[in-house]
XYZ file of C-alpha atoms in Angstrom:
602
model
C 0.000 0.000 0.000
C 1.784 3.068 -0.688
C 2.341 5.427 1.847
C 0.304 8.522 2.176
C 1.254 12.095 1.631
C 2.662 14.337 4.657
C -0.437 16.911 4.664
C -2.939 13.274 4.972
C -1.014 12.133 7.431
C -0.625 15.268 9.568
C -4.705 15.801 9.104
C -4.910 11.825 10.277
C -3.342 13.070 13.999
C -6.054 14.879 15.183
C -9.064 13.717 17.452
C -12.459 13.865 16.588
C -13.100 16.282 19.608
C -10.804 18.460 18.177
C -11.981 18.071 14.282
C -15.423 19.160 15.843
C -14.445 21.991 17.971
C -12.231 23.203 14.781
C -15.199 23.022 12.760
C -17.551 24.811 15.268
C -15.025 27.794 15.785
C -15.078 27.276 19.305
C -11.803 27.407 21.576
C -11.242 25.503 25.283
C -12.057 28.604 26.716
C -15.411 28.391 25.183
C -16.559 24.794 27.035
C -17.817 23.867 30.114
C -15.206 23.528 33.050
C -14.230 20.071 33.392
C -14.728 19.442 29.650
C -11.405 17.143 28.204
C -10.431 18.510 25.256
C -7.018 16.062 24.801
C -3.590 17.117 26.072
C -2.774 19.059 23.255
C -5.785 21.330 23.631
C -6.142 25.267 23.063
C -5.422 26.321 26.805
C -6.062 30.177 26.676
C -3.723 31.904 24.239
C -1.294 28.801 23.851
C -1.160 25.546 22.397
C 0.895 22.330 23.203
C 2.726 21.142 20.128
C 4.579 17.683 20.190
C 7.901 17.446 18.921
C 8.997 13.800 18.481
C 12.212 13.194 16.996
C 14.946 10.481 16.558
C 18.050 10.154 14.868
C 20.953 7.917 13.718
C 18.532 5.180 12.383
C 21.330 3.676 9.784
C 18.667 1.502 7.842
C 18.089 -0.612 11.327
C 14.597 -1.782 10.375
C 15.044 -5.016 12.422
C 16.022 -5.225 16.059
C 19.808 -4.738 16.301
C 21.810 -7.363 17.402
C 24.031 -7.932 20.538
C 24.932 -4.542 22.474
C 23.843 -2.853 19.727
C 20.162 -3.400 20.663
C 20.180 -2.672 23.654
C 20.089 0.641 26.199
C 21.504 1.351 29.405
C 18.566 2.339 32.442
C 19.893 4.348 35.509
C 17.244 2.822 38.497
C 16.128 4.507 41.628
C 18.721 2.560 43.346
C 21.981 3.392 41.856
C 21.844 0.319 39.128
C 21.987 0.031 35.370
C 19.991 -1.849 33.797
C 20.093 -2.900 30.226
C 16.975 -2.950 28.005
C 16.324 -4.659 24.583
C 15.577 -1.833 22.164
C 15.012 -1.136 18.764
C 13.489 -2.399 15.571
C 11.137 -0.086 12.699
C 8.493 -2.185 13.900
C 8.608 -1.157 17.658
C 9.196 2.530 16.620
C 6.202 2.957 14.268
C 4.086 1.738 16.971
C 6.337 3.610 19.576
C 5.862 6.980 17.899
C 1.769 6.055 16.879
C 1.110 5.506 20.469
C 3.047 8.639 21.668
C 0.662 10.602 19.277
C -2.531 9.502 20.454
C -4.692 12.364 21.929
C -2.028 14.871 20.354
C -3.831 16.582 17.772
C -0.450 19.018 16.863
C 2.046 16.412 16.323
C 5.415 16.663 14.200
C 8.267 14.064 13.250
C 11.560 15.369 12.874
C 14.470 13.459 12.425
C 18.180 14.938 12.501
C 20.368 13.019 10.175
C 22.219 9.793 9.327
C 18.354 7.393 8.835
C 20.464 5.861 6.384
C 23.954 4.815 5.236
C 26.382 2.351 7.429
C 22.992 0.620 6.849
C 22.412 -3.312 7.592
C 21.888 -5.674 4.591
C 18.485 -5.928 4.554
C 18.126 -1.707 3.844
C 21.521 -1.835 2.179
C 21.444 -3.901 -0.434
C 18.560 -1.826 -1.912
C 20.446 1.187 -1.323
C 18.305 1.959 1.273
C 15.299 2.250 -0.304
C 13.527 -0.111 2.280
C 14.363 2.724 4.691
C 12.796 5.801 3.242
C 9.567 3.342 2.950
C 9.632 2.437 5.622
C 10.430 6.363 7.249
C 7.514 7.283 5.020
C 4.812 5.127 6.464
C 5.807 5.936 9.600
C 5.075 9.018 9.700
C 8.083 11.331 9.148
C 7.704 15.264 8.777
C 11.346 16.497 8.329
C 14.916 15.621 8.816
C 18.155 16.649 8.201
C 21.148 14.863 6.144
C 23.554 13.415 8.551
C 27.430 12.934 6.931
C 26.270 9.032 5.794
C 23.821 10.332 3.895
C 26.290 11.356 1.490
C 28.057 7.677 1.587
C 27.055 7.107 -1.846
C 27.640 10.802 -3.297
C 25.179 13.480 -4.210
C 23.520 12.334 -7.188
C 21.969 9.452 -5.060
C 21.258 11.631 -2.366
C 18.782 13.616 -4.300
C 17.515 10.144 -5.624
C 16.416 9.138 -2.233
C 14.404 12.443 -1.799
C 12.693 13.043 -5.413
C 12.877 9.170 -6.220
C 13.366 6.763 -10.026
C 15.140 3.678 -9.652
C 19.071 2.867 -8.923
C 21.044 3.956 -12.267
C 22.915 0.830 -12.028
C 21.000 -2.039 -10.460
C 17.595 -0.790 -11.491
C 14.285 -1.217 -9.969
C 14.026 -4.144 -7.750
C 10.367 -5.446 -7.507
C 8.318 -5.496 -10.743
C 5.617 -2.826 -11.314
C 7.196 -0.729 -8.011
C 8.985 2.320 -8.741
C 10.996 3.885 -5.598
C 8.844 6.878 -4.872
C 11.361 8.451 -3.133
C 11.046 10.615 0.227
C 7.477 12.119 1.512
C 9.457 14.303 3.928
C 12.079 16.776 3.189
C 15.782 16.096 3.474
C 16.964 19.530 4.620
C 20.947 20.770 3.559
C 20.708 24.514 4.996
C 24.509 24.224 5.002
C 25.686 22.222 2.044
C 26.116 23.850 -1.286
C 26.699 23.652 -4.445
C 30.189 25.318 -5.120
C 29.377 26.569 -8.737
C 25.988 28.010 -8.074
C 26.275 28.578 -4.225
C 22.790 27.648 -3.326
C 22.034 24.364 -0.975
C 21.782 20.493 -2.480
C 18.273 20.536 -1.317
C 16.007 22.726 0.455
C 17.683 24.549 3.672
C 14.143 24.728 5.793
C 10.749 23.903 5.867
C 7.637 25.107 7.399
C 5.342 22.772 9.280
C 1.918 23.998 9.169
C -1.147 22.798 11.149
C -4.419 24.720 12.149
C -2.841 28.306 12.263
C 0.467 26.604 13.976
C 3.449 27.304 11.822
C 7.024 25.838 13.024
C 9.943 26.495 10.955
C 12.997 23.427 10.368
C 16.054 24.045 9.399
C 18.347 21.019 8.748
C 22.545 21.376 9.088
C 24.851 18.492 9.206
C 28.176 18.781 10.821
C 30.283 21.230 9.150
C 33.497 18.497 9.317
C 31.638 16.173 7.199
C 34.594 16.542 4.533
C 36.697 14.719 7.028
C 34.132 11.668 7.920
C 33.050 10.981 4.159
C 34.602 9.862 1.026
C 36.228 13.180 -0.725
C 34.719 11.425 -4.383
C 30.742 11.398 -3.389
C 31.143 15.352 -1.858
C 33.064 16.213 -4.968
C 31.343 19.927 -6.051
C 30.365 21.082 -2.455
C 30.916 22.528 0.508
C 29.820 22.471 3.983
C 29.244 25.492 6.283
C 29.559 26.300 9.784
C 26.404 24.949 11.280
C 25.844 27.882 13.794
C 26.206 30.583 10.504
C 24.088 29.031 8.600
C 20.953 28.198 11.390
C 21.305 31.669 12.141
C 20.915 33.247 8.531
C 18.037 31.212 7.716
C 16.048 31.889 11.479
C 16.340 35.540 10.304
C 14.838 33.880 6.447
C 11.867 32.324 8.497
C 11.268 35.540 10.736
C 10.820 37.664 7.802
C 8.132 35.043 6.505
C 6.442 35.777 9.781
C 7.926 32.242 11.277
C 8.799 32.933 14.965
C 8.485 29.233 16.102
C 11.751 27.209 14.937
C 13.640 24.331 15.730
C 17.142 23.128 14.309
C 17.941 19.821 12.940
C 21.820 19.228 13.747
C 23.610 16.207 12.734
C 26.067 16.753 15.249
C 26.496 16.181 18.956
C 27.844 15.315 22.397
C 29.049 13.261 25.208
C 26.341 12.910 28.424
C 28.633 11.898 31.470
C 25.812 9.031 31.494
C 25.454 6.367 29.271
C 21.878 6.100 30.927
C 19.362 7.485 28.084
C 17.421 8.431 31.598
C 20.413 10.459 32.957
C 19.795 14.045 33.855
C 22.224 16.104 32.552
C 20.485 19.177 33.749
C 22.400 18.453 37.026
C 23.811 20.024 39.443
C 23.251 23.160 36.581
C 21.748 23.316 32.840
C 23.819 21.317 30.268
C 26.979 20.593 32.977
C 26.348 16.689 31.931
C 26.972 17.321 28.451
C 30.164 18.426 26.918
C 31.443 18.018 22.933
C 30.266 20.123 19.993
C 27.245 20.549 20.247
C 27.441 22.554 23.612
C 29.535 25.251 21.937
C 26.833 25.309 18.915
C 24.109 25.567 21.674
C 25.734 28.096 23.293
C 25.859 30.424 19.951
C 22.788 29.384 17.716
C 20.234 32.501 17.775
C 17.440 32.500 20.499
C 15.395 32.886 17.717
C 15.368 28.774 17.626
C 13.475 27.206 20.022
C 14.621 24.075 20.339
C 18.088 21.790 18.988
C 17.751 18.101 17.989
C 21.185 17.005 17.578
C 22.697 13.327 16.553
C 25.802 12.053 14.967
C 27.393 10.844 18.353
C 24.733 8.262 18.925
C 24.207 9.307 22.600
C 20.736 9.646 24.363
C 20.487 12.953 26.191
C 17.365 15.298 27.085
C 19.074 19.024 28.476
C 18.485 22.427 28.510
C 21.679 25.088 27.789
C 21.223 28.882 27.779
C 21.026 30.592 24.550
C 22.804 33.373 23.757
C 20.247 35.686 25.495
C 20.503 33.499 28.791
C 16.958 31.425 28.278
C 17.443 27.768 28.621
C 16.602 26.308 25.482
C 16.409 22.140 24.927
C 19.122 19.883 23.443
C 18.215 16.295 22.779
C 19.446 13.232 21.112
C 17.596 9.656 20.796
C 20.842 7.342 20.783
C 20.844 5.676 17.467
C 19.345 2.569 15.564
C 15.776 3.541 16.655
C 16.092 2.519 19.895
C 14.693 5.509 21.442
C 12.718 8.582 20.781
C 12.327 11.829 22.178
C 8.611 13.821 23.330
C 9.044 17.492 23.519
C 6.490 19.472 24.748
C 6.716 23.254 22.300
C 4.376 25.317 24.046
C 2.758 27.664 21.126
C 1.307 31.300 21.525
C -0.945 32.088 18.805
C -0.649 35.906 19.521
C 3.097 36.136 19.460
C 3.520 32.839 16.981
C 6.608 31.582 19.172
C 7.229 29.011 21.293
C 6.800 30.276 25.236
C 10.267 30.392 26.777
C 10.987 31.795 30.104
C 14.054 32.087 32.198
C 12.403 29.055 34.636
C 10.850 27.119 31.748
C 11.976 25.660 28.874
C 10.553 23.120 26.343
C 9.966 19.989 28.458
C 12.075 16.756 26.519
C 12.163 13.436 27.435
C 13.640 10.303 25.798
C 11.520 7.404 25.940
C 12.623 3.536 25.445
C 11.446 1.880 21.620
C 10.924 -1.303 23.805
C 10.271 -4.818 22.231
C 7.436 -5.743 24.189
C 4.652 -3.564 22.767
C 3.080 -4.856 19.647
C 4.916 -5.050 16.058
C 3.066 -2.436 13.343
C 1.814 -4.362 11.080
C 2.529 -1.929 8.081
C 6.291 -2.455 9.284
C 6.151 -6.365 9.596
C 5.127 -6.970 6.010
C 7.396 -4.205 4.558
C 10.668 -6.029 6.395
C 9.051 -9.838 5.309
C 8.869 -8.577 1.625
C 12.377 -6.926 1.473
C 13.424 -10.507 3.000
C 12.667 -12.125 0.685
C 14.329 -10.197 -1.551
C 17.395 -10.546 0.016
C 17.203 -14.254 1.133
C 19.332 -15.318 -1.618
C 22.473 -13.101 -0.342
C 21.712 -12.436 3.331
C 20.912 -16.270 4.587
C 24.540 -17.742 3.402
C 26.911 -18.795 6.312
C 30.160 -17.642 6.279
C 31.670 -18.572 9.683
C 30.831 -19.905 13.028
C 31.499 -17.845 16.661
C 31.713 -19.569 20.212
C 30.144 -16.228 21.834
C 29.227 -12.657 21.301
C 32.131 -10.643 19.737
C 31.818 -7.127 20.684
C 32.145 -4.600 18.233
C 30.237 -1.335 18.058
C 29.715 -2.524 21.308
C 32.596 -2.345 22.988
C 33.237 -0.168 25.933
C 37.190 -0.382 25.523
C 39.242 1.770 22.838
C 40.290 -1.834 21.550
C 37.267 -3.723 20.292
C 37.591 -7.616 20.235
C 35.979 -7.505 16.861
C 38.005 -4.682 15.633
C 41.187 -7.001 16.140
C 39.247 -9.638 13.640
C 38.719 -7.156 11.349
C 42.555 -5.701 10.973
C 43.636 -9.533 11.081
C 41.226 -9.904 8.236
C 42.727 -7.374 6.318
C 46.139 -8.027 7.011
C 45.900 -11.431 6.242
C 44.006 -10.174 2.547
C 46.553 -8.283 1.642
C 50.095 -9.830 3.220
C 51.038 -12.238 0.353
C 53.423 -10.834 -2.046
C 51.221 -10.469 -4.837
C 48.141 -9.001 -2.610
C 50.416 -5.793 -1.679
C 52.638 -7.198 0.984
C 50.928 -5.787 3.627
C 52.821 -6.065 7.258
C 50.157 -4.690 9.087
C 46.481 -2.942 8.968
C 44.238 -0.471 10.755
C 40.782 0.472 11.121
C 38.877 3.158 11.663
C 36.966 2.320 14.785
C 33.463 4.103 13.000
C 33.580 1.441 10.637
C 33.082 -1.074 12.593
C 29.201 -0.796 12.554
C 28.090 -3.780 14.872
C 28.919 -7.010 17.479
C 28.583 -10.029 16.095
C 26.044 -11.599 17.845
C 25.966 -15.606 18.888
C 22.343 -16.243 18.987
C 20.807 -16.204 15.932
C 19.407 -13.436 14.268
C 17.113 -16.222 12.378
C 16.758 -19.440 11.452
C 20.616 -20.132 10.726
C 21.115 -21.627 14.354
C 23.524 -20.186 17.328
C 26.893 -19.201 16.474
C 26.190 -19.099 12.682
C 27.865 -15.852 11.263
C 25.357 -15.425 7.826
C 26.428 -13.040 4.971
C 23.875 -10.449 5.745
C 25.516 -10.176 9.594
C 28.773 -10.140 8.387
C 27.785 -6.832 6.374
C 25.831 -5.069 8.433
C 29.548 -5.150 10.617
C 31.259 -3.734 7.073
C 28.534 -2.067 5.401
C 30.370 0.472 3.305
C 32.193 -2.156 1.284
C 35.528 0.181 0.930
C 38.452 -1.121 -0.873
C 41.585 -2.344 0.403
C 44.722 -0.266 0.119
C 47.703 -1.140 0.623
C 50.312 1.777 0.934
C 54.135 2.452 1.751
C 54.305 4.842 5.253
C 57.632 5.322 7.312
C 57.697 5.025 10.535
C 57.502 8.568 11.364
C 54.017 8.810 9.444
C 53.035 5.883 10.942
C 53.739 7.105 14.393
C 52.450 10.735 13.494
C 49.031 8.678 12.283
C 48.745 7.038 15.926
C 49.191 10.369 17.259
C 46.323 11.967 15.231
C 44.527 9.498 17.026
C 43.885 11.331 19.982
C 45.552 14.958 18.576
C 43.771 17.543 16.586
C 40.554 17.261 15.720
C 40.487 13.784 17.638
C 41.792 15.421 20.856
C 38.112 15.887 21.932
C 37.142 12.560 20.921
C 39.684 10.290 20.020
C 38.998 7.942 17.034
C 41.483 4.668 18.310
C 42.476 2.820 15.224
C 42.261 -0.930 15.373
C 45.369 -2.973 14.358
C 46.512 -6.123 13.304
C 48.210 -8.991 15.246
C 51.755 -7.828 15.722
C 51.301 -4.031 16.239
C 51.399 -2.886 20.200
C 51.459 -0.004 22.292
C 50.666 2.016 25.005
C 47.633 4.751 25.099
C 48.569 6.648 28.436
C 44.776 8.279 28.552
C 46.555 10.781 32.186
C 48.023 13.103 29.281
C 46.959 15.436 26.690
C 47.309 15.408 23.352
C 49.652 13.838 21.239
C 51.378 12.503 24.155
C 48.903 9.989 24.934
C 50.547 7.904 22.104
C 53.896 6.517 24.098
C 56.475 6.616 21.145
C 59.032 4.123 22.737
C 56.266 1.330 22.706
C 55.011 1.276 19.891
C 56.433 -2.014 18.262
C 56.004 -4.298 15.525
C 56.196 -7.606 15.873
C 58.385 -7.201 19.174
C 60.700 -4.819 17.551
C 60.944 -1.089 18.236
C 59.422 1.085 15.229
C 62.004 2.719 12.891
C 61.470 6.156 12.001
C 63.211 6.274 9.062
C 62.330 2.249 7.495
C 59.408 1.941 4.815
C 56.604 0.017 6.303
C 54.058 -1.838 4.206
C 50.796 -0.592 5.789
C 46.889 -1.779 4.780
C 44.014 0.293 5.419
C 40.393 0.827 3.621
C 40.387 3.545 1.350
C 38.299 5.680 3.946
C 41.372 6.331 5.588
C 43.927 6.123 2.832
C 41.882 9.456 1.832
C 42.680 10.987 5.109
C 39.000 9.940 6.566
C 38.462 11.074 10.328
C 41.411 13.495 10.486
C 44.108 10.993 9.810
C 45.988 13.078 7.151
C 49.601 11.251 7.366
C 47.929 9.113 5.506
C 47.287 11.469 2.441
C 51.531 11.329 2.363
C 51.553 7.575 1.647
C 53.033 6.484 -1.772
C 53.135 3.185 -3.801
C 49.674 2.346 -3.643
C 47.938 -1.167 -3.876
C 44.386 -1.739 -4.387
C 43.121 -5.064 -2.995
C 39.604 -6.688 -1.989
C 36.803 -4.906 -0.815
C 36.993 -5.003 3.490
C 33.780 -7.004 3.351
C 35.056 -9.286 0.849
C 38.446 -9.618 3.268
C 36.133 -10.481 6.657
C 33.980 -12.833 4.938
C 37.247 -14.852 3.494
C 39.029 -14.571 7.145
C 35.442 -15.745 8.525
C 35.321 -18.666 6.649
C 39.264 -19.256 6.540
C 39.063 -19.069 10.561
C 36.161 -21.408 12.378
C 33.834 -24.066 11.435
C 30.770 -25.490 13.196
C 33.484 -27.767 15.041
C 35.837 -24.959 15.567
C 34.316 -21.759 15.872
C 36.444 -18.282 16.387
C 36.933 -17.592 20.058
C 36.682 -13.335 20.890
C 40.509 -11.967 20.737
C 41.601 -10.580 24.240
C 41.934 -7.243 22.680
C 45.467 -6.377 24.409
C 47.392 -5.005 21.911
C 47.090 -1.447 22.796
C 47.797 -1.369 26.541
C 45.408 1.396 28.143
C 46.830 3.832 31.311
C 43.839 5.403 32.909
């Protein structure tokens, strides 16, 4: 059935008591005390608008596996407990339920719903996604970096629609549609013509209740992305651009607005329940997006922020001292956030006072509610599909190997990985390789032990196996000395990775020590780091594998932009299926690696 157009779907949320007081002119003010009128009810002069947002989907339309699928639950007591999360199934019927007796209700999203994407979304280049994001529900969103994984030109496919250029359409008689909502790129441009990929705001309209979006991603998404699918733009400073286009929306008489930021920060909780508003606003929150906060126009109302795939619900002054919420849903669709924007008709903004701010919370996408319906025979019919590929084993695990879900710089799985590609790449012919990294971003799940379906326990199938290595880079294979080498170990946790160090995952062979007490480049020991047992030579040729993500300089490595002699191998999918299948059996399966090759001082 296909999925109906935003202004239906917005005209679907209200109540019949509110249809009929619409229709009859009348306001709350006008009925009998006691009368219930629905939370979202005209209340004087003001209205309560929900705002429910999410971000970081990454084509998750089942249940993510292992750690992945799971979030962390401060309770009254002091403990943490962990909660299955998660699945397009669970959020559709999440965000329908939320909605109920709402009859203002708007879906924003901020960024990155597709791209690093599992099998089953991307294999069809994600078109199961934007379905599925379309029947759900979804008003707006922003592009996250990932959104540009697969370059510009397929960007704008996913919004206006037509079939894949190269593989075509993939069901008979169905013709991608494309996006019902608008991806917003207020601060990517063109560099020729100077004007955005796609439209910089919109304005959501309902009853007399206009809210202006606008949509940023991270200005560094140069650095994060392949430099061939951004070639021909360029990305703007996120807190320049939300502030020219607030004083756009004013002029249209627009004095409600919220911005869509695909970038974010650290809580000091990993508890999605965590109150960072404590002891003061924002303390619990530090990173990017507290700076952007901090300097974005009190002409927005609201921020809802992503990229860092952490749940947090707090309020930091704007620039004219009123708090103002920032909030981010995790990642996966595992959560979701309710803001409350309270709306005065006279004024058309959102009420903000210096002792009240828009009221967030993030709510749990939990698996024991029922599945939507609409969602379980979209995800069975893209199965199907994908059988064929997805269902072949490739290896066999004795437990859960944590990946994405790792709580240690070193990921067990990220050790696999580099092994993988070393061993791809070490023969003679294959580029010689003596040993690999990875960038820890790329490695976008655990692999999980229990089975994800009817492949039994400790079966690692195709379609798990690539929802780890989604982005199917090619391997490089390049000549660094040892002074790049160590300079590249140093960016690590240097530079733009000072903040938030990105720790590179290596191959068997390659030690050190990350002393995490110092600052800067420092943290990188020089006198340990050894290969193979043997001190690294600053002036001997090393022959050094990598994806070519971060043979481009990807996530502020640039050293690596200095390499010469370049070998292209096998794709790093291609590399951890062959290792997967090279390594284990049903007899023999892979065992987790300790992950002690980079030795940790706290």
């Amino acid at each position: 059935m296909p999925a109906t157009p935003q202004r239906g779907r917005t005209a679907r949320r209200l109540t019949i008591g509110a249809a009929v007081l619409a229709a009859a002119g009348l306001t709350a003010a006008a009925l009998p005390a006691g009368a219930d009128t629905g939370h979202a009810a005209r209340t004087g002069r003001t209205i309560d608008v929900q705002l429910l947002s999410f971000n970081d989907f990454h084509g998750n339309l089942e249940p993510p596996q292992g750690s992945s699928g799971t979030v962390e639950e401060a309770q009254p007591d002091g403990t943490k407990k962990t909660v299955p999360a998660g699945g397009v199934e669970y959020l559709a019927q999440s965000l329908r339920t939320a909605r109920k007796d709402h009859p203002y209700s708007v879906t924003a999203a901020a960024g990155d719903l597709v791209g690093a994407s599992p099998l089953l979304s991307g294999l069809f280049h994600d078109e199961p996604t934007v379905e599925a994001m379309n029947k759900l529900g979804l008003d707006v969103t922003s592009v996250g970096n990932h959104e540009f994984d697969e370059g510009r030109t397929e960007l704008t496919r996913l919004q206006k629609g037509g079939c894949h250029p190269k593989d075509g359409c993939y069901e008979k008689g169905r013709k991608f549609r494309g996006a019902d909502f608008p991806y917003l790129t207020a601060n990517v441009t063109d560099e020729k013509t100077g004007k955005p990929l796609l439209k910089p705001y919109t304005v959501w309209r309902h009853k007399g209740v206009k809210i202006g979006f606008i949509g940023v991603t991270l200005e560094g998404t140069p650095d994060i992305v392949n430099a061939e699918g951004i070639k021909g733009l360029k990305f703007h400073d996120e807190v320049a651009t939300i502030n020219k286009y607030a004083k756009v929306l004013n002029k249209q008489g627009v004095k409600s607005i919220v911005a869509l930021i695909h970038e974010g920060g650290m809580p000091a909780s990993t508890s999605y329940n965590y109150h960072c508003d404590s002891p003061g606003p924002g303390d619990g929150i530090s990173g990017p997006i507290t700076d952007i906060a901090k300097h974005v126009t009190s002409k927005v109302d609201a921020l809802v922020t992503g990229h860092t795939h952490q749940a947090y619900a707090c309020t930091i002054p704007d620039p004219s001292g009123r708090p103002r919420t920032v909030t981010s849903a995790a990642s996966y669709g595992k959560l979701y956030t309710d803001t409350t924007l309270t709306y005065d008709r006279r004024t058309r903004d959102i009420v903000r006072t210096s002792v009240k701010a828009p009221g967030a919370a993030n709510h749990v996408v939990d698996r024991t509610q029922p599945k939507a319906a609409d969602m379980t025979s979209l995800i069975t019919r893209w199965n199907k599909l994908a059988a064929p590929v997805a269902g072949r084993p490739v290896g066999h695990i004795s437990a859960d190997i944590a990946g994405r879900g790792a709580t240690t710089p070193e990921s067990p799985l990220g050790d696999v990985i580099s092994d993988a590609q070393l061993e791809a790449t070490a023969a003679d012919g294959k580029g010689g390789a003596q040993l690999a990294l990875m960038n820890p971003g790329g490695v976008r799940s655990d692999l999980a032990f229990t089975a994800s379906g009817s492949e039994g326990d400790g079966v690692v199938t195709y379609g798990e196996a690539f929802t780890v290595q989604p982005f199917t880079n090619m391997m490089n294979v390049v000549d660094l000395t040892g002074a790049q080498l160590l300079t590249a170990l140093q960016q690590q946790v240097s530079g733009p990775n000072e903040t938030s160090p990105k720790i590179l995952q290596v191959s068997k062979g390659l030690t050190y020590t990350l002393d995490l007490t110092k600052k800067g480049a420092d943290r990188v020991v020089k006198d340990t780091v050894k290969l193979n047992g043997t001190a690294l030579d600053p002036a001997k040729t090393y022959r050094v594998a990598m994806n070519e993500f971060l043979a481009g300089g990807g996530d502020g490595f640039t050293a690596f932009k200095t390499a010469t002699n370049k070998y292209v191998g096998p794709s790093d999918l291609d590399a951890f299926t062959a290792y997967l299948t090279a390594h284990s059996s049903a007899t023999n399966p892979l065992t987790p690696p300790k992950a002690d090759r980079i030795t940790v001082v706290k």
